[in-house]
Amino acid sequence: MIKINENYLKLRASYLFTDIARRVSAYQEAHPDNKIIKLGIGDVTRPLPRACISAFHSAVDEMASEATFKGYGPEQGYAFLREKIVEFDFSPRNAGINANEIFISDGSKCDTGNIIEILSDDCSVAVPDPVYPVYVDTNVMAGRTGAWKDGRYEGLLYLESTKENGFVPEPPAEKADLVYLCFPNNPTGASATRSQLEAWVEYAHKNRALILFDAAYVAFIRDDSIPQSIYEIDGAREVAIEFRSFSKTAGFTGTRCAFTVIPEECAAYTSTGERIPLHQLWNRRHSTKFNGVSYPVQRAAEAIYSPEGRKQTRELSDYYLANAETIREKMMHIGYKCYGGDNSPYIWVECGMDSWDFFDMLLNKAEVVTTPGSGFGKCGAGYVRISAFNDLDKVKEALDRIEVAVK
Ligand SMILES: *Cc1c(COP(=O)(O)O)cnc(C)c1O
């Protein structure tokens, strides 16, 4: 008899964004002519930078000629892209990474989800609360948690991110083998200082733990004192894996390209205490189960680092950051406490009531879609996330409608 992976039955029936979509489409059906403005889901709206488009086109043309055609590419990704990443993303920050420590992939969602496959099934896991749901659900699927009970999974260590700690949890007294950190954070918009990250690296060394550092929103950092990479911290190379994505940086959510960094010194242990480099394991996994990113997409990603590409991608994040500032200023003017929105495209709004009630009120009275904070975890209760990923005129209209609705 074929049996299922019963861990899947522990997953909560409905995913946050499915729930939101259901409420939005119910409202739209009842009011077919009204224009709903979406400041909910974390997807970009601006087109790809022109430099990427033209590199993408030429690479497609190369595939049309026998002399320049490309078949299967190198398993870790093309060196031309990995070398640009090192030159522009890591070397200027004194975060010593070399090109063979980088694995090109089709997304950080998949990488953060798949990486746990090379770690033992019984490792203990600490996740932030509120949290990007992928970190939690993939560990549930892998059997690293108990049942869903009172809004949390049994067996996970939740790192509470509250306004009291500025939404940056300190390392806990308890031991965890695996720790997820995401800065600038989705959903709170918080970023971590150097000393906060140093405390986490120290924790990882002390407990022989591994940090999974998700830097998907690094392109939005404008304060130069904020570390952009975990490898700016001494000792991080031994204890941290970093995930980066071109999705939010350069509008690649539909094009798909990202990368994962595993330094050569980064290791985990066998049951007898032998240190094994994780680079070796992930390389094996990546080359066995992942088919790589297409050549034209890697050329399009490389173009992000050209002089025009750098200027154009900076303009993209500047655009969204200006939206974020508009949102934060207006929401504060209306009377809400807001967090994030600088160095981040997300504004975390303390709504003074239940998250879903506030969400429904904004949907019904302002026809604006936000994301209820409680959907990201217990500590998100009483907040909504507003996303700056939209056109400025839509953002302004949404804010005007919200102002009228809450009066
Ligand atoms: C958007 C996002 C990503 C990027 O995922 P991709 O699969 O690369 O598109 C990663 N982590 C977080 C927290 C995100 O919000």
CSV table of N, CA, C and O and ligand atoms in Angstrom, one decimal, residues 42-43 105-112 131-135 182 184-187 214-217 243-248 252-254 256-259 346 385 389, ligand 1:
chain,number,residue,atom,x,y,z
A,42,GLY,N,3.3,40.4,-1.9
A,42,GLY,CA,4.6,41.0,-2.1
A,42,GLY,C,5.1,40.7,-3.5
A,42,GLY,O,6.2,40.0,-3.7
A,43,ASP,N,4.5,41.2,-4.6
A,43,ASP,CA,5.0,41.1,-5.9
A,43,ASP,C,5.2,42.5,-6.5
A,43,ASP,O,4.5,43.4,-6.2
A,105,SER,N,20.2,29.9,-8.9
A,105,SER,CA,19.0,29.1,-8.8
A,105,SER,C,17.8,29.9,-9.4
A,105,SER,O,18.0,31.1,-9.8
A,106,ASP,N,16.6,29.3,-9.4
A,106,ASP,CA,15.4,30.0,-9.9
A,106,ASP,C,14.6,30.7,-8.8
A,106,ASP,O,13.6,31.2,-9.1
A,107,GLY,N,15.1,30.7,-7.6
A,107,GLY,CA,14.4,31.5,-6.6
A,107,GLY,C,14.8,31.1,-5.2
A,107,GLY,O,15.2,30.0,-4.9
A,108,SER,N,14.7,32.1,-4.3
A,108,SER,CA,15.0,31.9,-2.9
A,108,SER,C,13.9,31.2,-2.2
A,108,SER,O,14.1,30.6,-1.1
A,109,LYS,N,12.7,31.2,-2.7
A,109,LYS,CA,11.6,30.5,-2.1
A,109,LYS,C,12.0,29.0,-2.1
A,109,LYS,O,12.0,28.3,-1.1
A,110,CYS,N,12.4,28.5,-3.3
A,110,CYS,CA,12.8,27.1,-3.5
A,110,CYS,C,14.0,26.8,-2.7
A,110,CYS,O,14.1,25.8,-2.0
A,111,ASP,N,15.0,27.7,-2.7
A,111,ASP,CA,16.3,27.4,-2.0
A,111,ASP,C,16.1,27.4,-0.5
A,111,ASP,O,16.6,26.5,0.1
A,112,THR,N,15.4,28.3,0.1
A,112,THR,CA,15.2,28.3,1.5
A,112,THR,C,14.3,27.1,1.9
A,112,THR,O,14.5,26.5,3.0
A,131,VAL,N,6.5,35.6,10.5
A,131,VAL,CA,7.5,35.0,9.6
A,131,VAL,C,7.0,34.8,8.2
A,131,VAL,O,5.8,34.7,8.0
A,132,TYR,N,7.9,34.7,7.3
A,132,TYR,CA,7.6,34.4,5.9
A,132,TYR,C,7.2,32.9,5.9
A,132,TYR,O,8.0,32.0,6.4
A,133,PRO,N,6.0,32.5,5.5
A,133,PRO,CA,5.4,31.2,5.8
A,133,PRO,C,6.2,30.0,5.2
A,133,PRO,O,6.2,28.9,5.8
A,134,VAL,N,7.1,30.3,4.2
A,134,VAL,CA,7.8,29.2,3.6
A,134,VAL,C,8.8,28.5,4.6
A,134,VAL,O,8.9,27.3,4.6
A,135,TYR,N,9.4,29.3,5.5
A,135,TYR,CA,10.3,28.7,6.4
A,135,TYR,C,9.6,27.6,7.3
A,135,TYR,O,10.2,26.6,7.7
A,182,CYS,N,15.7,37.0,8.5
A,182,CYS,CA,15.4,37.7,7.3
A,182,CYS,C,15.5,39.2,7.5
A,182,CYS,O,14.6,39.7,8.3
A,184,PRO,N,16.5,43.0,5.4
A,184,PRO,CA,15.3,43.7,5.9
A,184,PRO,C,14.2,42.7,5.8
A,184,PRO,O,14.1,41.9,4.9
A,185,ASN,N,13.3,42.8,6.8
A,185,ASN,CA,12.3,41.7,7.1
A,185,ASN,C,11.0,41.8,6.3
A,185,ASN,O,10.5,42.9,6.1
A,186,ASN,N,10.6,40.7,5.9
A,186,ASN,CA,9.2,40.5,5.4
A,186,ASN,C,8.5,39.7,6.5
A,186,ASN,O,9.0,38.6,6.8
A,187,PRO,N,7.5,40.2,7.2
A,187,PRO,CA,6.6,41.3,6.8
A,187,PRO,C,6.9,42.7,7.6
A,187,PRO,O,6.3,43.6,7.2
A,214,ASP,N,18.2,35.2,5.0
A,214,ASP,CA,17.4,35.6,3.8
A,214,ASP,C,17.6,37.1,3.5
A,214,ASP,O,17.0,37.9,4.3
A,215,ALA,N,18.3,37.4,2.5
A,215,ALA,CA,18.5,38.9,2.2
A,215,ALA,C,17.8,39.3,0.9
A,215,ALA,O,18.3,40.1,0.1
A,216,ALA,N,16.6,38.8,0.8
A,216,ALA,CA,15.8,39.1,-0.5
A,216,ALA,C,15.5,40.6,-0.7
A,216,ALA,O,15.3,41.0,-1.8
A,217,TYR,N,15.6,41.4,0.4
A,217,TYR,CA,15.2,42.8,0.3
A,217,TYR,C,16.5,43.7,0.5
A,217,TYR,O,16.3,44.9,0.7
A,243,PHE,N,20.8,33.7,1.4
A,243,PHE,CA,20.0,33.6,0.2
A,243,PHE,C,19.7,35.0,-0.4
A,243,PHE,O,19.4,35.9,0.4
A,244,ARG,N,19.9,35.1,-1.7
A,244,ARG,CA,19.6,36.4,-2.4
A,244,ARG,C,18.8,36.1,-3.6
A,244,ARG,O,18.9,35.0,-4.2
A,245,SER,N,18.0,37.1,-4.0
A,245,SER,CA,17.1,36.9,-5.1
A,245,SER,C,17.1,38.2,-5.9
A,245,SER,O,17.2,39.3,-5.4
A,246,PHE,N,16.9,38.0,-7.2
A,246,PHE,CA,16.8,39.2,-8.1
A,246,PHE,C,15.3,39.6,-8.2
A,246,PHE,O,14.9,40.5,-8.9
A,247,SER,N,14.4,38.8,-7.5
A,247,SER,CA,13.0,39.1,-7.6
A,247,SER,C,12.6,40.5,-7.2
A,247,SER,O,12.0,41.2,-8.0
A,248,LYS,N,13.0,40.9,-6.0
A,248,LYS,CA,12.6,42.2,-5.6
A,248,LYS,C,13.7,43.3,-6.0
A,248,LYS,O,13.3,44.4,-6.2
A,252,PHE,N,12.5,40.5,-11.0
A,252,PHE,CA,12.6,39.1,-11.6
A,252,PHE,C,11.6,38.1,-11.1
A,252,PHE,O,11.8,36.9,-11.3
A,253,THR,N,10.5,38.6,-10.5
A,253,THR,CA,9.5,37.6,-10.0
A,253,THR,C,8.9,36.7,-11.0
A,253,THR,O,8.6,35.5,-10.8
A,254,GLY,N,8.8,37.2,-12.2
A,254,GLY,CA,8.2,36.3,-13.3
A,254,GLY,C,9.3,35.7,-14.2
A,254,GLY,O,9.1,34.8,-14.9
A,256,ARG,N,12.5,34.8,-12.9
A,256,ARG,CA,13.1,33.8,-12.0
A,256,ARG,C,14.6,33.7,-12.1
A,256,ARG,O,15.2,33.1,-13.0
A,257,CYS,N,15.3,34.3,-11.1
A,257,CYS,CA,16.7,34.1,-10.9
A,257,CYS,C,17.1,34.5,-9.5
A,257,CYS,O,16.6,35.5,-9.0
A,258,ALA,N,17.9,33.7,-8.8
A,258,ALA,CA,18.3,34.0,-7.4
A,258,ALA,C,19.6,33.3,-7.2
A,258,ALA,O,20.1,32.6,-8.2
A,259,PHE,N,20.2,33.4,-6.0
A,259,PHE,CA,21.4,32.6,-5.7
A,259,PHE,C,21.5,32.4,-4.2
A,259,PHE,O,21.0,33.1,-3.4
A,346,TYR,N,8.1,47.4,2.8
A,346,TYR,CA,6.9,47.0,3.6
A,346,TYR,C,6.8,48.0,4.8
A,346,TYR,O,7.7,48.3,5.5
A,385,ARG,N,0.3,44.5,7.1
A,385,ARG,CA,1.4,44.9,6.2
A,385,ARG,C,0.9,45.6,5.0
A,385,ARG,O,0.0,45.1,4.3
A,389,PHE,N,4.8,47.9,-3.4
A,389,PHE,CA,4.9,47.4,-4.7
A,389,PHE,C,3.6,47.8,-5.5
A,389,PHE,O,2.7,46.9,-5.6
B,1,LIG,C1,10.0,37.6,-2.2
B,1,LIG,C2,10.8,36.9,-1.1
B,1,LIG,C3,11.8,36.0,-1.5
B,1,LIG,C4,12.1,35.8,-3.0
B,1,LIG,O1,11.7,34.6,-3.4
B,1,LIG,P1,11.9,34.2,-5.0
B,1,LIG,O2,11.6,32.7,-4.9
B,1,LIG,O3,13.4,34.4,-5.2
B,1,LIG,O4,11.0,35.0,-5.8
B,1,LIG,C5,12.5,35.4,-0.6
B,1,LIG,N1,12.3,35.6,0.8
B,1,LIG,C6,11.4,36.4,1.2
B,1,LIG,C7,11.2,36.7,2.6
B,1,LIG,C8,10.6,37.1,0.2
B,1,LIG,O5,9.6,37.9,0.7
